[in-house]
Short mmCIF file of C-alpha atoms in Angstrom, two decimals:
data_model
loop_
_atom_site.label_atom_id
_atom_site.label_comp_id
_atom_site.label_asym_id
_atom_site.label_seq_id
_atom_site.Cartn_x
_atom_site.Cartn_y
_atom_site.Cartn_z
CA UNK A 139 -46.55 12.99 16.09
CA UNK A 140 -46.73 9.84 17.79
CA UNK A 141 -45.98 6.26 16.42
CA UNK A 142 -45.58 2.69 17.44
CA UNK A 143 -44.00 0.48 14.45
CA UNK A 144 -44.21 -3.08 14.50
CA UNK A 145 -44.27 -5.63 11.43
CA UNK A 146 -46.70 -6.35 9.99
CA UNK A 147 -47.08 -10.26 10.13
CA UNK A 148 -44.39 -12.97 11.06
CA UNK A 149 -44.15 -16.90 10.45
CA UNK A 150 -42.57 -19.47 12.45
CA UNK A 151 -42.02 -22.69 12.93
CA UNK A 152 -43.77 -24.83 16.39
CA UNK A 153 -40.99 -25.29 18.85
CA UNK A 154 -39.27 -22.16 17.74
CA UNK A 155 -38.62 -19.34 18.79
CA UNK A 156 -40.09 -15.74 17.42
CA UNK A 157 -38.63 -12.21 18.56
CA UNK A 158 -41.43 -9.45 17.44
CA UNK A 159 -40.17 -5.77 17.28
CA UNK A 160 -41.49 -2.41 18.07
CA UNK A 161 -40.25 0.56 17.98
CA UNK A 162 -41.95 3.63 19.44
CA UNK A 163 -41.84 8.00 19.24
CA UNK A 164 -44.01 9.18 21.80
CA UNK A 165 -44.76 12.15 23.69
CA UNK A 166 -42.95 10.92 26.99
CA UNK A 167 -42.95 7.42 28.23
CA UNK A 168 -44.68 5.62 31.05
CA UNK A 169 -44.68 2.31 30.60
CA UNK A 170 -44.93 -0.36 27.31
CA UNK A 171 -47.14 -3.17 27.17
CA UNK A 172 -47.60 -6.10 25.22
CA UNK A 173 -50.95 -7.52 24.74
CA UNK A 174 -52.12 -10.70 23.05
CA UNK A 175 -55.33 -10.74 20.70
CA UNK A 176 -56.50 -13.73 18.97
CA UNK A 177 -58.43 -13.63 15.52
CA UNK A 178 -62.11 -12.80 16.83
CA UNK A 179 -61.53 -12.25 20.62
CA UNK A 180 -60.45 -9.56 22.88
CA UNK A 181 -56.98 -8.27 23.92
CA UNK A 182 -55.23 -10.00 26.92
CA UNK A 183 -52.28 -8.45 28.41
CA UNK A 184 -48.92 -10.45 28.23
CA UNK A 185 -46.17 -7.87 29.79
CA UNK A 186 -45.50 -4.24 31.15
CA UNK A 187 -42.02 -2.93 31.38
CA UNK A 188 -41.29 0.57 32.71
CA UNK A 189 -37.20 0.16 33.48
CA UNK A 190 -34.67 -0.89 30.86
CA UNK A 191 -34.19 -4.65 30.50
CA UNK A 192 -35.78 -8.29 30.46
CA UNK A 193 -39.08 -9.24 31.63
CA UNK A 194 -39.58 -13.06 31.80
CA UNK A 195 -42.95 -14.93 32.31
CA UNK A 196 -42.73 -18.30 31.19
CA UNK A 197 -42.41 -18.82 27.69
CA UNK A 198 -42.54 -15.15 27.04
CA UNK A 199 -40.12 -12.15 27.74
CA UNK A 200 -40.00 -8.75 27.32
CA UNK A 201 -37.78 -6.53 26.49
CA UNK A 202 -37.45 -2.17 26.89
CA UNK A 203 -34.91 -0.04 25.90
CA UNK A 204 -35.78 3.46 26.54
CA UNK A 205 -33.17 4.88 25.26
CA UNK A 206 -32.98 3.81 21.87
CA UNK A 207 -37.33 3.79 21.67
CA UNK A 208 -37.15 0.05 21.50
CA UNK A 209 -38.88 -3.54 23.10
CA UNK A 210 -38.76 -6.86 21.78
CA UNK A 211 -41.20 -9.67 22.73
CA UNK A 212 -40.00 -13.28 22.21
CA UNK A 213 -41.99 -15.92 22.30
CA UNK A 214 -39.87 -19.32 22.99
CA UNK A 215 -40.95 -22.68 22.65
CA UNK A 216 -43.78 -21.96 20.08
CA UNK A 217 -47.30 -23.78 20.25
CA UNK A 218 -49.81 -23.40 17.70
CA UNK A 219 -52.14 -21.60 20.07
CA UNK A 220 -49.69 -18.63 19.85
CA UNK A 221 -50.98 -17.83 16.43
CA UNK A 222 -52.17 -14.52 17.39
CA UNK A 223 -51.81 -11.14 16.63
CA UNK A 224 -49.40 -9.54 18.98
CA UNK A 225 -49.85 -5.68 20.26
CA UNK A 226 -47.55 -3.30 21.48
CA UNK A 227 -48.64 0.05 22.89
CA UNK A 228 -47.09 3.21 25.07
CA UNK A 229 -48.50 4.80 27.55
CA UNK A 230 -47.53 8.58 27.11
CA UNK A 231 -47.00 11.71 29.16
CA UNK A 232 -50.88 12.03 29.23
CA UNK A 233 -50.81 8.19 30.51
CA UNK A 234 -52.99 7.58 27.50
CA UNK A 235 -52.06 4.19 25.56
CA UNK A 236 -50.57 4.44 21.85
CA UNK A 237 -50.86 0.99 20.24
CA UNK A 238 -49.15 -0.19 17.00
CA UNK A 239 -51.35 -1.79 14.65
CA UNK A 240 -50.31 -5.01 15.83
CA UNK A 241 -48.02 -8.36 14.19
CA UNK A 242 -50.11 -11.00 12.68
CA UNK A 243 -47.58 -14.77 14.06
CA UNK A 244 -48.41 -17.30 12.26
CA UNK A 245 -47.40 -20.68 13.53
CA UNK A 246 -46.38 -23.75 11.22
CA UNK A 247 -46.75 -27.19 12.31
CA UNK B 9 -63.34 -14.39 30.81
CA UNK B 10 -61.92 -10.96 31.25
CA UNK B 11 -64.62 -9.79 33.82
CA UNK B 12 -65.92 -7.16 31.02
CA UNK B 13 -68.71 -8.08 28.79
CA UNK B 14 -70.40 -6.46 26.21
CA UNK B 15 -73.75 -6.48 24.23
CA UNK B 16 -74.78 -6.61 21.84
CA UNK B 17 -71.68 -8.97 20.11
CA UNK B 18 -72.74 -8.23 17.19
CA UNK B 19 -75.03 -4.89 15.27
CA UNK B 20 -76.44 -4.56 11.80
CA UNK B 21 -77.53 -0.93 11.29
CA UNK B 22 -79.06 1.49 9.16
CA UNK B 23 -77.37 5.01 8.87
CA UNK B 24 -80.49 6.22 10.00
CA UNK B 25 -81.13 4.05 13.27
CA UNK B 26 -80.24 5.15 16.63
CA UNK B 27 -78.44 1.89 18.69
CA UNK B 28 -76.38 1.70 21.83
CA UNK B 29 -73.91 -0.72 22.76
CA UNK B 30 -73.09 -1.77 26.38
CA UNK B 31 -70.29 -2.28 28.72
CA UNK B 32 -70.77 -3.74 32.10
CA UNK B 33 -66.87 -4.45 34.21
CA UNK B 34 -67.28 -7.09 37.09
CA UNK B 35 -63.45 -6.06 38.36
CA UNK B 36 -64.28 -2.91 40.63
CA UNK B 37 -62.22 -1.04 38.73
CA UNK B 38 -62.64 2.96 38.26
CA UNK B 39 -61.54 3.62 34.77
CA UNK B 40 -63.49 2.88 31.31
CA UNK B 41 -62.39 3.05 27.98
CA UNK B 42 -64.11 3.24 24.36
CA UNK B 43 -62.06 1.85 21.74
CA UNK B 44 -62.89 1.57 17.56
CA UNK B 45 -60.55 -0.85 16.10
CA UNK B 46 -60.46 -1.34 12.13
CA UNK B 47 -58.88 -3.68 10.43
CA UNK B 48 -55.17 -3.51 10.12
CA UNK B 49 -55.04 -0.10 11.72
CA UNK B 50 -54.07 0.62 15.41
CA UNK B 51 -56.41 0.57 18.14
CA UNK B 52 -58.59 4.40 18.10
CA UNK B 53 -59.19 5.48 22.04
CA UNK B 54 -62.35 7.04 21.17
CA UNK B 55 -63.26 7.85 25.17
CA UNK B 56 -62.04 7.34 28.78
CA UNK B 57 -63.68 7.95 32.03
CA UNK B 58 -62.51 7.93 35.17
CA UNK B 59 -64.57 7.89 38.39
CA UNK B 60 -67.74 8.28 35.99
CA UNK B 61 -65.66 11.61 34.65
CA UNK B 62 -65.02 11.24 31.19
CA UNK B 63 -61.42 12.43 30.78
CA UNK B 64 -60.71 12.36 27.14
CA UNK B 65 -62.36 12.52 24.01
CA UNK B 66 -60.12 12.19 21.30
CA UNK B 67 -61.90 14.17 18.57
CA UNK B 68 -64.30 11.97 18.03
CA UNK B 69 -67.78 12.79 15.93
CA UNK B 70 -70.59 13.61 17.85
CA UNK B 71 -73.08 10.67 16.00
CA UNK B 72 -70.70 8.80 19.08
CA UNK B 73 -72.24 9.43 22.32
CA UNK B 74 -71.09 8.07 25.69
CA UNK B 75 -72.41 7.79 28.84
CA UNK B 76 -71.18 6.64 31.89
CA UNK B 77 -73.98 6.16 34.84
CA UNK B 78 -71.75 4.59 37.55
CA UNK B 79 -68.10 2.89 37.30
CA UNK B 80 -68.96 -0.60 36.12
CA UNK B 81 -71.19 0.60 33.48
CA UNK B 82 -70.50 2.18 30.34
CA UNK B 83 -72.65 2.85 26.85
CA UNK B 84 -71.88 3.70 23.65
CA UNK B 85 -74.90 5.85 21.94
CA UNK B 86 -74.77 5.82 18.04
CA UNK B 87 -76.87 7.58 15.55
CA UNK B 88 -76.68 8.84 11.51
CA UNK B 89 -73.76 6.68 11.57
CA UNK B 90 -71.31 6.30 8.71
CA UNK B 91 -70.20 3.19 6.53
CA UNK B 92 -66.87 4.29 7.78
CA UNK B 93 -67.96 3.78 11.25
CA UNK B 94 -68.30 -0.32 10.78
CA UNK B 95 -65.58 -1.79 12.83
CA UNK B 96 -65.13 -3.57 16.07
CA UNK B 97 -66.00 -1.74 19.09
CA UNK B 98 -64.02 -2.71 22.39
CA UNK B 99 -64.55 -1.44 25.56
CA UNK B 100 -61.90 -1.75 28.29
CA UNK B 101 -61.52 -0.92 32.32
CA UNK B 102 -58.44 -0.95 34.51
CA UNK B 103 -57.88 -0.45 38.20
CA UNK B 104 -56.16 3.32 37.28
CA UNK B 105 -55.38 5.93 34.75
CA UNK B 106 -51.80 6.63 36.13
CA UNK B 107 -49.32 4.69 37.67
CA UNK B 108 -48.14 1.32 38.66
CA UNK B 109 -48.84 -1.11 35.58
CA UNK B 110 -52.93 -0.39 34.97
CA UNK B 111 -53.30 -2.91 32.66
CA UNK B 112 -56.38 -2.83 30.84
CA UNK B 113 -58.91 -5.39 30.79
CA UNK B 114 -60.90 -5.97 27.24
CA UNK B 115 -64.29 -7.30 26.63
CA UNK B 116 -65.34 -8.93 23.68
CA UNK B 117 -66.05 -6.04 21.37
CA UNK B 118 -69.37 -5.13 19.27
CA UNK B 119 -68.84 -6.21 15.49
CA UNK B 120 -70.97 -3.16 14.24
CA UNK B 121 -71.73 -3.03 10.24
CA UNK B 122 -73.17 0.04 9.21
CA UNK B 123 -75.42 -0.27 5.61
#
């Protein structure tokens, strides 16, 4: 089957900075994003990567591995408006998206 | 403002009532999506269309009902629905199913209870 592992919620600290995991088994691979969802509000998309490496924009960066199934977001510079929960998701052989169920960041003053 | 919106924001229903929810994309884009999302559990694609075509249906129950009249427009036909069925309901569009980066846009969602 298919599956997209992230944890389940994180904490930091404002000014910090967060790296959020996810690990993925899918049925071929076309792309990972990373999309942004605060608590009563729709998705936004943050980042896309489709090659192996580091995607920066900012104060966040992306990061693929395809060959070990892997990205890492990381959030730098932390601001309470980053409390959010954070969504990774695969696009498959199908091009069909398979999302994790998402990481709850919670941001301390 | 994602250029997708969606009405109602927010349904209170009776398993017995027959209610449709509606997407309207302002982006020009040709692809549509139906997703359920439930607390603590992944996003569900529920349906896609493409080009008004729907392309996937992911073994979803028939009290769910789409219809897609043109490719800004999208609707979401419910009836006998299920406790089980309350969730949020988010429809999406993107420029493309397949290649470059697609990324989808989101609307709102419908906060559907189901007594």
């Amino acid at each position: 089957g298919q599956n997209i592992d992230q944890p389940t919620e994180m904490t930091a600290t404002e000014g910090a900075i967060v790296q959020i995991n996810c690990t993925y088994q899918t049925s071929g691979f076309n792309g990972l994003f990373w999309y942004q969802q605060h608590a009563g509000e729709a998705p936004t998309f943050l980042s896309y990567n489709v090659l192996d490496g580091l995607e920066e924009k900012g104060r966040f960066s992306s990061f693929l591995s395809r060959s070990k199934g892997y990205s890492y977001l990381l959030l730098k510079e932390l601001q309470m408006k980053d409390s959010a929960s954070y969504l990774c998701a695969v696009r498959d052989s199908n091009y069909q998206l398979i999302w994790g169920a998402g990481t709850k960041l919670i941001i301390k003053p | 403002e994602t250029g997708v919106t969606q009405t109602p924001r927010h349904l209170v229903m009776g398993m017995t009532n027959k209610k449709s929810l509606k997407c309207e994309q302002h982006l020009g884009h040709n692809a549509m999506y139906w997703y359920k999302q439930s607390a603590k559990k992944p996003l569900e694609l529920m349906f896609v269309y493409n080009f008004k075509e729907q392309t996937e249906n992911n073994s979803v129950p028939s009290r769910f009902s789409p219809e897609c009249p043109n490719s800004s427009h999208l609707f979401l036909h419910l009836h006998t629905l299920q406790p089980e069925d309350s969730a949020l309901y988010l429809c999406a569009s993107s420029q493309g199913l397949a290649g470059e980066s697609y990324e989808q846009y989101f609307g709102p969602g419908t906060r559907l209870t189901v007594t």
